[in-house]
Amino acid sequence: MKKIFFGCRKVEKEVGVSGRETVNVFIISFCFFCVFTAYLALQNLQSSLNQEDSLGITSLTCMYAFIIVSAILAPWIIKSLGIKLSLLISWVSHILYTSSNFYPTFATLLPTSILLGLISGPMWTSQSVFISTNAYSYSDLNKADTHATLSRLNGIFFTLYELTQITGNLVSSLVLNKDQYNMTSSSALVCGCNDCPVVSSGNETNKIIEPPTSTIYLMLSVFLVFDVMGFLCTVVFLPSIPKSEWAEQSNTKESITACFSALLDPKLFLLVPFISIMAMEQAVLWTDYTKSYISCPFGIQMVGFVMASYGCATTVSALVTSRIAKYTGRYILFGLAACINMAIFVLLYIWVPEPGQERYVFAMAVVWGLGEGIWQTQSNALIALLFPEKTESAFANYHCWKATSFTVYFVISLYVCVKTKLIVVMTLLAVGSFLYVGVEVYVYRRNHKERK
């Protein structure tokens, strides 16, 4: 079997990789598109649909808590199962998760959330390694710039991935709008940054009106079809790719501890707050923005429409920024994304939405999506570029810290008001951005010294 080398990274050259890199990325992108059309729309609605005893937020907390564990074990799981089988097991978990939402209780939704969390770490690490492997292969065979290739292929993936925010959320809002029931929230509700959890405020009446059960069942049935499509697409079309040199040669102990040992690299250690803010800004969007700034003042049926506009902006942003990255570099793009998020957090902190101001939540979602497209494409390219010799452990860390940040945010959401959480994320954004600059300076000086 032939071997090709990408700097210090070695990838086996065989059918399924060489010459099919772009096709491979489109296939895995479509598989994720099908499954996450269902998942992201459901996730956006959890805090609004399952309000009783904070079931929705609790289920998300459990899921992301177990993603931490699965992300730590991801290198070992991928080494044992391979990328394709890891994805197939994940899609089965997604099918079970969607099914449990037909009868959401602590006894049904929490176990499937935990199961999904246990396989999500390997799922996302598999996706990152799959695309990085194809990017390195394409770059080597075509003598193309590595960063530009990583940005382009990640751009393809996240363009299709972010389209799920359009398809899934349009499905949810169109279905939820089919019945003419009173979906407008009570004027007595406390919305915006002043919204507090029941356990904190003691206000049991601060709940959003939910749609009829039959309507929810129709929406879930459509989502279940998308889940099955993603599973079948993976079985039939997704090729198996060879394991990396690290996966072949590492023993069980090394693969299990790889996530921890990778943190000994100062670059990765300093990037932890930067990685964390990429998760927390999404957590703000999925929970507080959808509930406190959309469902609360305008009704739950508006969530899908607003999030679809966010998906449109993210899709365009992912497509454009992945193409212009080779001209602008990642520094300018990351700086723009950080500024966008900081401006949004400040606006959310000072603005209390009122009926008749729907255009503002749409506009904010669009701007938010422009920043998210940068985070998605450039963060994966950054990790692959800085850690070419240990992509499995580096991406496992990346997804582990994102899951940890999601979990922390969901836990504090059970007890803390929106205003306090916004202060936390603004502080983390400032700290993470400062440390990211430090990492880039460190990398620049090291590369400059090696060239001498």
XYZ file of C-alpha atoms in Angstrom:
452
model
C 0.000 0.000 0.000
C 1.380 3.403 -0.946
C 1.996 6.141 1.566
C 1.934 9.885 1.182
C 3.298 12.389 3.682
C 1.909 15.758 4.713
C 4.793 17.280 6.593
C 4.958 15.077 9.680
C 1.489 13.654 9.065
C 1.176 10.452 7.099
C -2.030 9.275 5.415
C -2.469 6.106 3.462
C -3.196 6.568 -0.198
C -5.954 4.250 -1.312
C -9.287 4.234 -3.082
C -11.745 6.431 -1.198
C -9.329 9.282 -0.499
C -6.921 10.155 -3.290
C -8.665 11.962 -6.130
C -12.062 11.897 -4.391
C -11.425 14.458 -1.683
C -14.053 17.016 -2.678
C -16.655 14.338 -3.423
C -15.997 12.751 -0.028
C -16.567 16.074 1.715
C -19.848 16.609 -0.144
C -21.043 13.138 0.890
C -20.325 13.575 4.599
C -21.777 17.076 4.406
C -25.064 15.761 3.006
C -25.237 13.074 5.703
C -24.851 15.726 8.405
C -27.326 17.954 6.558
C -30.057 15.309 6.813
C -29.505 14.453 10.480
C -28.964 17.993 11.729
C -31.984 19.340 9.880
C -33.879 17.475 12.582
C -31.513 17.920 15.505
C -30.804 21.663 15.376
C -34.474 22.570 14.970
C -35.348 20.368 17.961
C -32.517 21.852 19.965
C -33.709 25.392 19.232
C -37.166 24.461 20.561
C -36.156 22.502 23.676
C -36.204 25.486 26.043
C -39.631 26.539 24.699
C -41.389 23.201 24.086
C -40.310 21.304 27.210
C -40.611 23.977 29.864
C -42.134 21.807 32.597
C -39.530 21.397 35.359
C -36.963 22.788 32.867
C -36.958 19.408 31.086
C -35.636 20.851 27.807
C -32.665 22.641 29.380
C -31.964 19.667 31.658
C -31.870 17.278 28.701
C -29.402 19.527 26.884
C -27.298 19.745 30.040
C -27.131 15.938 30.313
C -26.319 15.578 26.644
C -23.402 17.990 26.641
C -22.109 16.702 29.975
C -21.726 13.252 28.430
C -20.229 14.728 25.268
C -17.326 15.746 27.519
C -16.732 12.094 28.385
C -17.152 10.899 24.804
C -14.852 13.628 23.470
C -12.109 12.516 25.874
C -12.519 8.923 24.684
C -13.005 9.889 21.029
C -9.457 9.016 19.843
C -9.748 5.531 21.354
C -13.303 5.001 20.040
C -12.334 6.093 16.518
C -9.223 3.933 16.677
C -11.419 0.953 17.617
C -14.490 1.541 15.430
C -13.253 3.684 12.581
C -14.885 6.856 11.300
C -17.775 5.362 9.306
C -19.029 3.035 12.043
C -18.755 5.834 14.622
C -21.004 7.976 12.442
C -23.533 5.182 11.884
C -23.873 4.573 15.628
C -24.344 8.301 16.089
C -27.148 8.449 13.514
C -28.970 5.608 15.303
C -28.701 7.647 18.523
C -30.172 10.658 16.722
C -33.115 8.548 15.544
C -33.764 7.433 19.137
C -33.441 11.018 20.398
C -35.978 12.356 17.902
C -38.331 9.482 18.735
C -38.155 10.224 22.467
C -39.491 13.729 21.828
C -42.853 12.191 20.890
C -43.324 11.538 24.602
C -40.891 13.841 26.409
C -40.450 12.958 30.079
C -37.444 12.616 32.323
C -37.671 8.847 31.803
C -37.589 9.081 27.978
C -35.785 12.248 26.945
C -32.897 12.110 29.416
C -31.674 8.566 28.534
C -31.664 9.295 24.797
C -29.957 12.650 25.443
C -27.255 10.852 27.426
C -26.872 8.224 24.692
C -26.538 10.928 22.068
C -23.952 12.689 24.213
C -21.932 9.482 24.567
C -21.463 9.186 20.793
C -21.377 12.869 19.810
C -17.719 13.316 20.768
C -16.533 10.600 18.351
C -19.061 11.839 15.780
C -17.672 15.377 15.644
C -14.070 14.249 15.965
C -14.670 11.805 13.081
C -16.085 14.611 10.982
C -13.117 16.874 11.705
C -10.533 14.157 11.040
C -12.356 13.028 7.868
C -12.323 16.508 6.350
C -8.769 17.279 7.513
C -7.494 14.009 6.022
C -9.115 14.805 2.684
C -7.798 18.380 2.832
C -4.213 17.264 3.439
C -4.519 14.713 0.647
C -5.893 17.296 -1.793
C -3.246 19.838 -0.791
C -0.429 17.339 -1.334
C -1.658 15.995 -4.663
C -2.445 19.411 -6.142
C 0.391 21.379 -4.505
C -2.234 23.696 -3.016
C -1.910 25.914 0.047
C -2.866 23.878 3.117
C -4.769 26.638 4.951
C -6.696 27.590 1.815
C -7.615 23.932 1.199
C -8.693 23.389 4.804
C -10.800 26.556 4.649
C -12.386 25.561 1.345
C -13.326 22.011 2.361
C -14.525 23.122 5.798
C -16.471 25.803 3.959
C -18.241 23.156 1.861
C -19.145 21.180 4.961
C -20.358 24.096 7.053
C -22.245 25.654 4.145
C -24.380 22.515 3.899
C -24.403 22.086 7.672
C -25.716 25.597 8.249
C -28.403 25.059 5.618
C -29.989 22.803 8.238
C -30.857 25.933 10.200
C -32.984 26.920 7.201
C -34.607 23.586 6.376
C -35.162 22.400 9.950
C -36.434 25.689 11.270
C -38.698 26.309 8.293
C -40.200 22.863 8.835
C -40.810 23.628 12.502
C -42.353 27.068 11.956
C -44.491 26.058 8.967
C -45.881 23.082 10.874
C -46.391 25.075 14.068
C -48.233 27.732 12.064
C -50.676 25.308 10.466
C -53.132 25.514 13.388
C -54.785 28.789 14.267
C -54.353 28.761 18.012
C -53.347 31.569 20.331
C -49.576 31.424 20.178
C -48.908 34.949 21.418
C -47.340 35.027 24.846
C -48.916 36.822 27.756
C -47.942 40.440 28.286
C -47.166 39.513 31.874
C -44.135 37.490 30.808
C -40.701 38.886 31.614
C -38.661 38.820 28.401
C -35.187 39.764 27.229
C -32.228 40.138 29.561
C -34.536 40.313 32.597
C -35.840 36.785 32.017
C -34.959 34.490 34.916
C -35.486 30.735 35.427
C -38.443 29.638 37.549
C -36.165 28.240 40.218
C -34.592 31.682 40.513
C -37.607 33.941 40.065
C -40.245 31.705 41.663
C -42.659 32.791 38.909
C -44.453 29.624 37.757
C -46.636 31.637 35.347
C -43.687 32.796 33.258
C -44.262 30.067 30.668
C -44.659 30.189 26.910
C -47.805 28.823 25.250
C -47.146 25.453 23.604
C -48.740 24.125 20.368
C -51.156 21.133 20.244
C -49.717 17.630 20.590
C -50.875 16.591 17.095
C -48.936 19.476 15.584
C -45.794 18.523 17.481
C -46.170 14.910 16.327
C -46.343 15.985 12.672
C -43.185 18.050 13.052
C -41.328 15.188 14.754
C -42.394 12.731 12.040
C -40.821 14.923 9.367
C -37.622 15.163 11.427
C -37.537 11.380 11.847
C -37.574 10.950 8.061
C -34.522 13.218 7.781
C -32.683 11.166 10.421
C -33.283 7.930 8.520
C -32.143 9.551 5.260
C -28.852 10.542 6.880
C -28.290 6.998 8.144
C -28.966 5.421 4.743
C -26.774 7.961 2.938
C -23.863 7.097 5.247
C -24.342 3.348 4.756
C -24.484 3.542 0.963
C -22.254 6.432 -0.095
C -19.733 7.406 2.607
C -16.352 5.730 1.981
C -14.177 4.360 4.731
C -10.871 6.190 4.960
C -7.576 4.754 6.230
C -6.517 5.354 9.798
C -3.799 7.873 10.463
C -0.313 6.767 11.441
C -1.042 7.786 15.045
C -4.215 5.668 15.174
C -2.379 2.661 13.766
C 0.622 2.826 16.060
C -0.805 4.100 19.352
C -1.747 1.586 22.031
C -4.972 1.629 24.029
C -3.507 3.636 26.919
C -2.081 6.274 24.574
C -5.360 6.633 22.674
C -7.420 6.975 25.872
C -5.065 9.545 27.426
C -4.423 11.402 24.152
C -6.986 14.083 24.932
C -5.232 14.967 28.194
C -1.657 14.693 26.911
C -2.458 17.050 24.023
C -3.050 19.820 26.569
C 0.670 19.773 27.345
C 1.048 21.694 24.110
C 0.943 25.381 25.183
C -0.836 26.378 21.980
C -3.804 24.148 22.707
C -3.875 25.025 26.390
C -4.041 28.759 25.661
C -6.765 28.228 23.065
C -9.185 26.707 25.619
C -11.007 30.009 26.471
C -11.177 30.841 22.755
C -12.726 27.449 22.023
C -15.107 27.888 24.953
C -16.552 31.152 23.676
C -17.389 29.477 20.345
C -19.643 27.153 22.327
C -21.126 29.681 24.722
C -22.137 32.138 22.013
C -24.097 29.288 20.407
C -25.593 28.339 23.777
C -26.859 31.912 24.167
C -28.472 31.635 20.749
C -30.048 28.199 21.261
C -31.497 28.853 24.715
C -31.783 32.500 25.726
C -32.233 34.100 22.328
C -34.855 31.603 21.146
C -36.777 31.670 24.430
C -36.296 35.129 25.974
C -36.029 37.226 22.803
C -38.266 35.304 20.338
C -40.764 32.904 21.972
C -41.429 35.129 24.957
C -42.440 38.369 23.181
C -43.539 37.015 19.767
C -44.660 33.378 20.245
C -42.969 30.014 19.738
C -44.036 29.829 16.080
C -41.558 32.637 15.303
C -38.489 30.687 16.452
C -38.135 28.717 13.232
C -38.490 31.739 10.959
C -35.908 33.779 12.875
C -33.478 30.867 13.102
C -33.946 30.175 9.383
C -32.776 33.718 8.654
C -29.807 33.036 10.930
C -29.137 29.872 8.932
C -29.237 31.768 5.633
C -26.680 34.272 6.901
C -24.447 31.555 8.337
C -24.561 29.585 5.098
C -23.565 32.589 3.013
C -20.885 33.555 5.519
C -19.390 30.040 5.607
C -19.308 29.918 1.812
C -17.765 33.373 1.373
C -15.260 33.357 4.239
C -13.937 29.919 3.278
C -13.135 31.353 -0.148
C -11.628 34.669 0.933
C -9.590 33.215 3.810
C -6.555 32.770 1.568
C -6.596 36.524 0.884
C -7.514 37.911 4.306
C -5.861 35.335 6.544
C -7.549 33.954 9.647
C -6.581 36.849 11.928
C -8.884 39.403 10.314
C -11.760 36.923 10.093
C -11.505 35.869 13.755
C -11.301 39.536 14.779
C -14.462 40.318 12.805
C -16.344 37.389 14.369
C -15.307 38.457 17.879
C -16.451 42.031 17.260
C -19.799 40.849 15.901
C -20.454 38.682 18.960
C -19.419 41.384 21.414
C -21.745 43.909 19.746
C -24.640 41.405 19.866
C -24.070 40.591 23.543
C -24.041 44.284 24.426
C -27.306 44.823 22.524
C -28.934 41.842 24.225
C -27.843 43.222 27.582
C -29.475 46.640 27.087
C -32.487 45.746 24.905
C -35.819 44.363 26.114
C -37.939 43.136 23.140
C -41.557 44.203 22.830
C -44.403 43.149 20.488
C -44.056 44.839 17.109
C -40.244 44.702 17.118
C -39.902 41.430 15.212
C -37.650 43.039 12.596
C -34.969 43.569 15.217
C -34.683 39.897 16.167
C -34.464 39.000 12.482
C -31.744 41.590 11.863
C -29.768 40.486 14.904
C -30.028 36.839 13.850
C -28.666 37.682 10.395
C -25.664 39.552 11.802
C -25.101 36.758 14.326
C -25.089 34.255 11.465
C -22.402 36.189 9.614
C -20.110 35.820 12.614
C -21.028 32.165 13.126
C -19.990 31.287 9.577
C -16.499 32.540 10.415
C -16.290 30.626 13.703
C -17.369 27.376 12.068
C -15.047 27.353 9.064
C -11.970 28.981 10.568
C -11.914 27.220 13.956
C -11.715 23.756 12.377
C -9.098 24.964 9.904
C -7.119 26.507 12.783
C -6.988 23.259 14.787
C -6.026 21.178 11.743
C -3.329 23.676 10.780
C -1.749 24.076 14.221
C -1.787 20.367 15.111
C -1.170 18.380 11.893
C 0.605 15.521 13.693
C -2.170 14.846 16.210
C -5.490 15.771 14.654
C -7.442 13.097 16.571
C -6.353 14.290 20.021
C -6.464 17.981 19.068
C -10.001 17.775 17.707
C -11.032 15.612 20.664
C -9.863 18.435 22.920
C -11.625 20.985 20.753
C -14.968 19.195 21.018
C -14.404 18.292 24.677
C -13.947 21.925 25.702
C -16.879 23.017 23.580
C -19.056 20.393 25.267
C -17.778 21.464 28.676
C -18.677 25.067 27.919
C -22.142 24.100 26.694
C -22.700 22.086 29.856
C -21.585 24.902 32.152
C -23.850 27.346 30.350
C -26.874 25.040 30.454
C -26.323 24.348 34.166
C -26.139 28.019 35.121
C -29.194 28.622 32.916
C -31.226 26.671 35.464
C -30.382 29.191 38.179
C -29.092 32.455 36.677
C -30.889 35.282 34.862
C -30.058 36.147 31.256
C -28.380 39.434 32.213
C -25.831 37.674 34.423
C -25.056 35.081 31.750
C -24.400 37.824 29.207
C -21.800 39.348 31.524
C -20.095 35.952 31.772
C -19.919 35.423 27.998
C -18.689 38.978 27.321
C -15.875 38.481 29.829
C -14.941 35.113 28.348
C -14.961 36.571 24.829
C -12.499 39.286 25.852
C -10.170 36.843 27.649
C -10.342 34.204 24.905
C -9.590 36.731 22.153
C -6.583 38.081 24.077
C -5.132 34.580 24.553
C -5.770 33.691 20.903
C -3.649 36.661 19.868
C -0.938 35.330 22.178
C -1.043 31.935 20.435
C -0.734 33.511 16.990
C 2.249 35.583 18.157
C 3.855 32.432 19.577
C 3.320 30.517 16.322
C 4.624 33.412 14.225
C 7.812 33.745 16.279
C 8.449 29.998 16.241
C 7.978 29.764 12.477
C 10.165 32.823 11.975
C 12.909 31.286 14.080
C 12.707 27.957 12.170
C 13.073 29.734 8.834
C 16.333 31.356 9.911
